[in-house]
PDB file of C-alpha atoms in Angstrom:
ATOM      1  CA  MET A1376      22.514 -26.870-104.024  1.00 56.00           C
ATOM      2  CA  ASN A1377      26.286 -26.073-104.058  1.00 63.00           C
ATOM      3  CA  ILE A1378      28.193 -22.988-103.836  1.00 63.00           C
ATOM      4  CA  THR A1379      29.336 -23.543-107.414  1.00 64.00           C
ATOM      5  CA  MET A1380      25.698 -23.933-108.786  1.00 60.00           C
ATOM      6  CA  ASN A1381      24.589 -20.779-106.863  1.00 59.00           C
ATOM      7  CA  ARG A1382      27.128 -18.876-108.385  1.00 61.00           C
ATOM      8  CA  ALA A1383      26.428 -20.016-112.006  1.00 60.00           C
ATOM      9  CA  ILE A1384      22.809 -18.829-111.198  1.00 60.00           C
ATOM     10  CA  MET A1385      23.892 -15.438-110.043  1.00 57.00           C
ATOM     11  CA  MET A1386      26.133 -15.192-113.072  1.00 58.00           C
ATOM     12  CA  ALA A1387      23.212 -15.929-115.319  1.00 62.00           C
ATOM     13  CA  MET A1388      20.846 -14.039-113.630  1.00 62.00           C
ATOM     14  CA  ALA A1389      23.292 -10.749-113.659  1.00 56.00           C
ATOM     15  CA  THR A1390      23.689 -11.301-117.391  1.00 59.00           C
ATOM     16  CA  ILE A1391      20.089 -10.436-117.880  1.00 58.00           C
ATOM     17  CA  PHE A1392      20.785  -7.097-116.346  1.00 51.00           C
ATOM     18  CA  VAL A1393      23.969  -6.396-118.092  1.00 50.00           C
ATOM     19  CA  ALA A1394      21.866  -5.829-121.486  1.00 44.00           C
ATOM     20  CA  VAL A1395      19.352  -3.684-120.012  1.00 41.00           C
ATOM     21  CA  LEU A1396      19.340  -0.429-121.978  1.00 34.00           C
ATOM     22  CA  ALA A1397      15.609   1.168-122.119  1.00 37.00           C
ATOM     23  CA  ALA A1398      14.349   3.887-119.697  1.00 37.00           C
ATOM     24  CA  VAL A1399      11.774   4.100-116.986  1.00 40.00           C
ATOM     25  CA  ARG A1400       9.920   7.168-115.523  1.00 43.00           C
ATOM     26  CA  ASP A1401      12.070   9.416-113.655  1.00 49.00           C
ATOM     27  CA  GLY A1402      12.180   9.349-110.243  1.00 55.00           C
ATOM     28  CA  GLN A1403      11.474   5.516-109.637  1.00 65.00           C
ATOM     29  CA  ALA A1404      14.195   3.593-107.797  1.00 86.00           C
ATOM     30  CA  LEU A1405      14.256  -0.203-108.537  1.00 91.00           C
ATOM     31  CA  ASN A1406      13.951  -2.541-105.713  1.00 93.00           C
ATOM     32  CA  CYS A1407      14.246  -6.453-105.260  1.00 92.00           C
ATOM     33  CA  GLU A1408      10.256  -6.855-105.048  1.00 94.00           C
ATOM     34  CA  GLN A1409      10.057  -5.460-108.463  1.00 94.00           C
ATOM     35  CA  VAL A1410      12.845  -7.577-109.762  1.00 90.00           C
ATOM     36  CA  GLU A1411      11.392 -10.591-108.234  1.00 90.00           C
ATOM     37  CA  THR A1412       7.861  -9.973-109.577  1.00 94.00           C
ATOM     38  CA  THR A1413       9.196  -9.169-113.079  1.00 93.00           C
ATOM     39  CA  ILE A1414      11.338 -12.198-113.323  1.00 90.00           C
ATOM     40  CA  SER A1415       8.482 -14.499-111.753  1.00 94.00           C
ATOM     41  CA  PRO A1416       7.215 -16.011-114.881  1.00 96.00           C
ATOM     42  CA  CYS A1417      10.684 -17.655-115.341  1.00 92.00           C
ATOM     43  CA  ARG A1418      10.845 -19.624-112.228  1.00 91.00           C
ATOM     44  CA  GLU A1419       9.045 -22.733-113.188  1.00 94.00           C
ATOM     45  CA  TYR A1420      10.980 -23.137-116.510  1.00 94.00           C
ATOM     46  CA  LEU A1421      14.408 -22.489-114.344  1.00 88.00           C
ATOM     47  CA  ARG A1422      13.183 -25.020-111.738  1.00 91.00           C
ATOM     48  CA  ASP A1423      11.711 -27.413-114.076  1.00 93.00           C
ATOM     49  CA  GLY A1424      13.198 -27.063-117.367  1.00 92.00           C
ATOM     50  CA  GLY A1425      11.881 -27.506-120.773  1.00 91.00           C
ATOM     51  CA  ALA A1426      13.332 -27.510-124.533  1.00 91.00           C
ATOM     52  CA  THR A1427      13.068 -23.552-124.457  1.00 94.00           C
ATOM     53  CA  PRO A1428      11.906 -20.929-122.360  1.00 95.00           C
ATOM     54  CA  PRO A1429       8.237 -20.101-122.498  1.00 97.00           C
ATOM     55  CA  LYS A1430       7.352 -16.779-124.171  1.00 97.00           C
ATOM     56  CA  GLU A1431       6.101 -15.503-120.842  1.00 97.00           C
ATOM     57  CA  CYS A1432       9.489 -15.974-119.465  1.00 95.00           C
ATOM     58  CA  CYS A1433      11.306 -14.535-122.259  1.00 94.00           C
ATOM     59  CA  ASP A1434       8.879 -11.758-122.164  1.00 95.00           C
ATOM     60  CA  ALA A1435       9.845 -11.068-118.504  1.00 93.00           C
ATOM     61  CA  VAL A1436      13.648 -11.026-119.188  1.00 88.00           C
ATOM     62  CA  LYS A1437      12.933  -8.528-121.952  1.00 89.00           C
ATOM     63  CA  SER A1438      10.560  -6.396-119.626  1.00 90.00           C
ATOM     64  CA  LEU A1439      13.718  -5.888-117.341  1.00 83.00           C
ATOM     65  CA  VAL A1440      15.036  -3.781-119.783  1.00 73.00           C
ATOM     66  CA  SER A1441      12.070  -1.272-118.979  1.00 78.00           C
ATOM     67  CA  ILE A1442      12.866  -1.466-115.207  1.00 85.00           C
ATOM     68  CA  ALA A1443      16.421  -0.819-114.974  1.00 85.00           C
ATOM     69  CA  PRO A1444      17.578   1.803-117.232  1.00 84.00           C
ATOM     70  CA  SER A1445      20.306   3.414-115.161  1.00 86.00           C
ATOM     71  CA  GLN A1446      23.766   1.934-113.992  1.00 88.00           C
ATOM     72  CA  GLN A1447      22.261   2.246-110.190  1.00 90.00           C
ATOM     73  CA  ASP A1448      19.106   0.195-111.349  1.00 89.00           C
ATOM     74  CA  ARG A1449      21.090  -2.527-113.198  1.00 86.00           C
ATOM     75  CA  GLN A1450      23.513  -2.817-110.164  1.00 86.00           C
ATOM     76  CA  THR A1451      20.380  -3.119-107.815  1.00 89.00           C
ATOM     77  CA  ALA A1452      18.733  -6.071-109.775  1.00 85.00           C
ATOM     78  CA  CYS A1453      21.977  -7.788-109.853  1.00 84.00           C
ATOM     79  CA  GLU A1454      22.428  -7.586-105.959  1.00 85.00           C
ATOM     80  CA  CYS A1455      18.654  -8.728-105.991  1.00 85.00           C
ATOM     81  CA  LEU A1456      19.309 -11.885-108.074  1.00 80.00           C
ATOM     82  CA  LYS A1457      22.342 -12.576-106.326  1.00 77.00           C
ATOM     83  CA  ALA A1458      20.490 -12.752-103.026  1.00 79.00           C
ATOM     84  CA  ALA A1459      17.462 -14.823-104.550  1.00 76.00           C
ATOM     85  CA  ALA A1460      19.824 -17.348-106.126  1.00 72.00           C
ATOM     86  CA  SER A1461      21.336 -18.012-102.956  1.00 70.00           C
ATOM     87  CA  HIS A1462      18.669 -19.868-101.594  1.00 69.00           C
ATOM     88  CA  SER A1463      16.731 -21.355-104.956  1.00 73.00           C
ATOM     89  CA  ASP A1464      16.310 -24.424-106.650  1.00 83.00           C
ATOM     90  CA  ILE A1465      17.053 -23.136-109.957  1.00 82.00           C
ATOM     91  CA  LYS A1466      18.654 -25.583-112.732  1.00 82.00           C
ATOM     92  CA  VAL A1467      22.168 -23.721-113.397  1.00 73.00           C
ATOM     93  CA  ASP A1468      22.513 -24.711-116.968  1.00 77.00           C
ATOM     94  CA  LEU A1469      19.157 -23.200-117.816  1.00 83.00           C
ATOM     95  CA  ALA A1470      19.946 -20.189-115.772  1.00 79.00           C
ATOM     96  CA  ALA A1471      23.233 -19.640-117.734  1.00 74.00           C
ATOM     97  CA  LYS A1472      21.487 -19.905-120.993  1.00 83.00           C
ATOM     98  CA  LEU A1473      18.344 -17.691-120.347  1.00 85.00           C
ATOM     99  CA  PRO A1474      19.380 -14.437-121.489  1.00 86.00           C
ATOM    100  CA  THR A1475      20.974 -15.839-124.866  1.00 88.00           C
ATOM    101  CA  ASP A1476      17.645 -18.351-125.476  1.00 91.00           C
ATOM    102  CA  CYS A1477      15.554 -15.340-124.872  1.00 91.00           C
ATOM    103  CA  GLY A1478      17.391 -12.999-127.301  1.00 90.00           C
ATOM    104  CA  VAL A1479      18.824 -10.846-124.660  1.00 86.00           C
ATOM    105  CA  PRO A1480      22.538  -9.787-125.432  1.00 71.00           C
ATOM    106  CA  ALA A1481      25.011 -10.046-122.496  1.00 64.00           C
ATOM    107  CA  THR A1482      27.469  -7.054-122.918  1.00 44.00           C
ATOM    108  CA  VAL A1483      29.961  -7.481-119.815  1.00 41.00           C
ATOM    109  CA  PRO A1484      31.764 -10.681-119.117  1.00 39.00           C
ATOM    110  CA  ILE A1485      30.286 -12.662-116.022  1.00 42.00           C
ATOM    111  CA  SER A1486      32.633 -14.549-113.470  1.00 38.00           C
ATOM    112  CA  PRO A1487      32.207 -16.888-111.029  1.00 43.00           C
ATOM    113  CA  ASN A1488      32.510 -14.020-108.340  1.00 57.00           C
ATOM    114  CA  ILE A1489      30.538 -11.425-109.882  1.00 74.00           C
ATOM    115  CA  ASN A1490      30.570  -7.964-108.442  1.00 86.00           C
ATOM    116  CA  CYS A1491      27.601  -6.051-109.168  1.00 88.00           C
ATOM    117  CA  GLN A1492      29.490  -2.857-108.921  1.00 90.00           C
ATOM    118  CA  ILE A1493      31.206  -3.493-112.017  1.00 86.00           C
ATOM    119  CA  ILE A1494      28.154  -3.580-114.070  1.00 85.00           C
ATOM    120  CA  SER A1495      27.881  -0.057-116.205  1.00 83.00           C
TER     121      SER A1495
END
């Protein structure tokens, strides 16, 4: 997979977290294991494709709302997904459309050089 594809994957996955608005229990800090576990139902779809993301995948994307309520959590999630995307076989076109296909709006413009620190 080339660098352009990896960047597109990172952008798409960061998009998921830009829309995250709900709250989690106080005192919990988000970590990459939580992010990867939460989004794991999407792996097969993002790797193998299909007409639309399966319900389980969209449910996973939407559940990220509940685990990343704060700016710090969203930035952490973005960094986790950037790292995961750097060594993955995800189809870029599917990853780019995933938030929209699952009804999760992107509220911040995404660029090929995503800086997770700009996510509010």
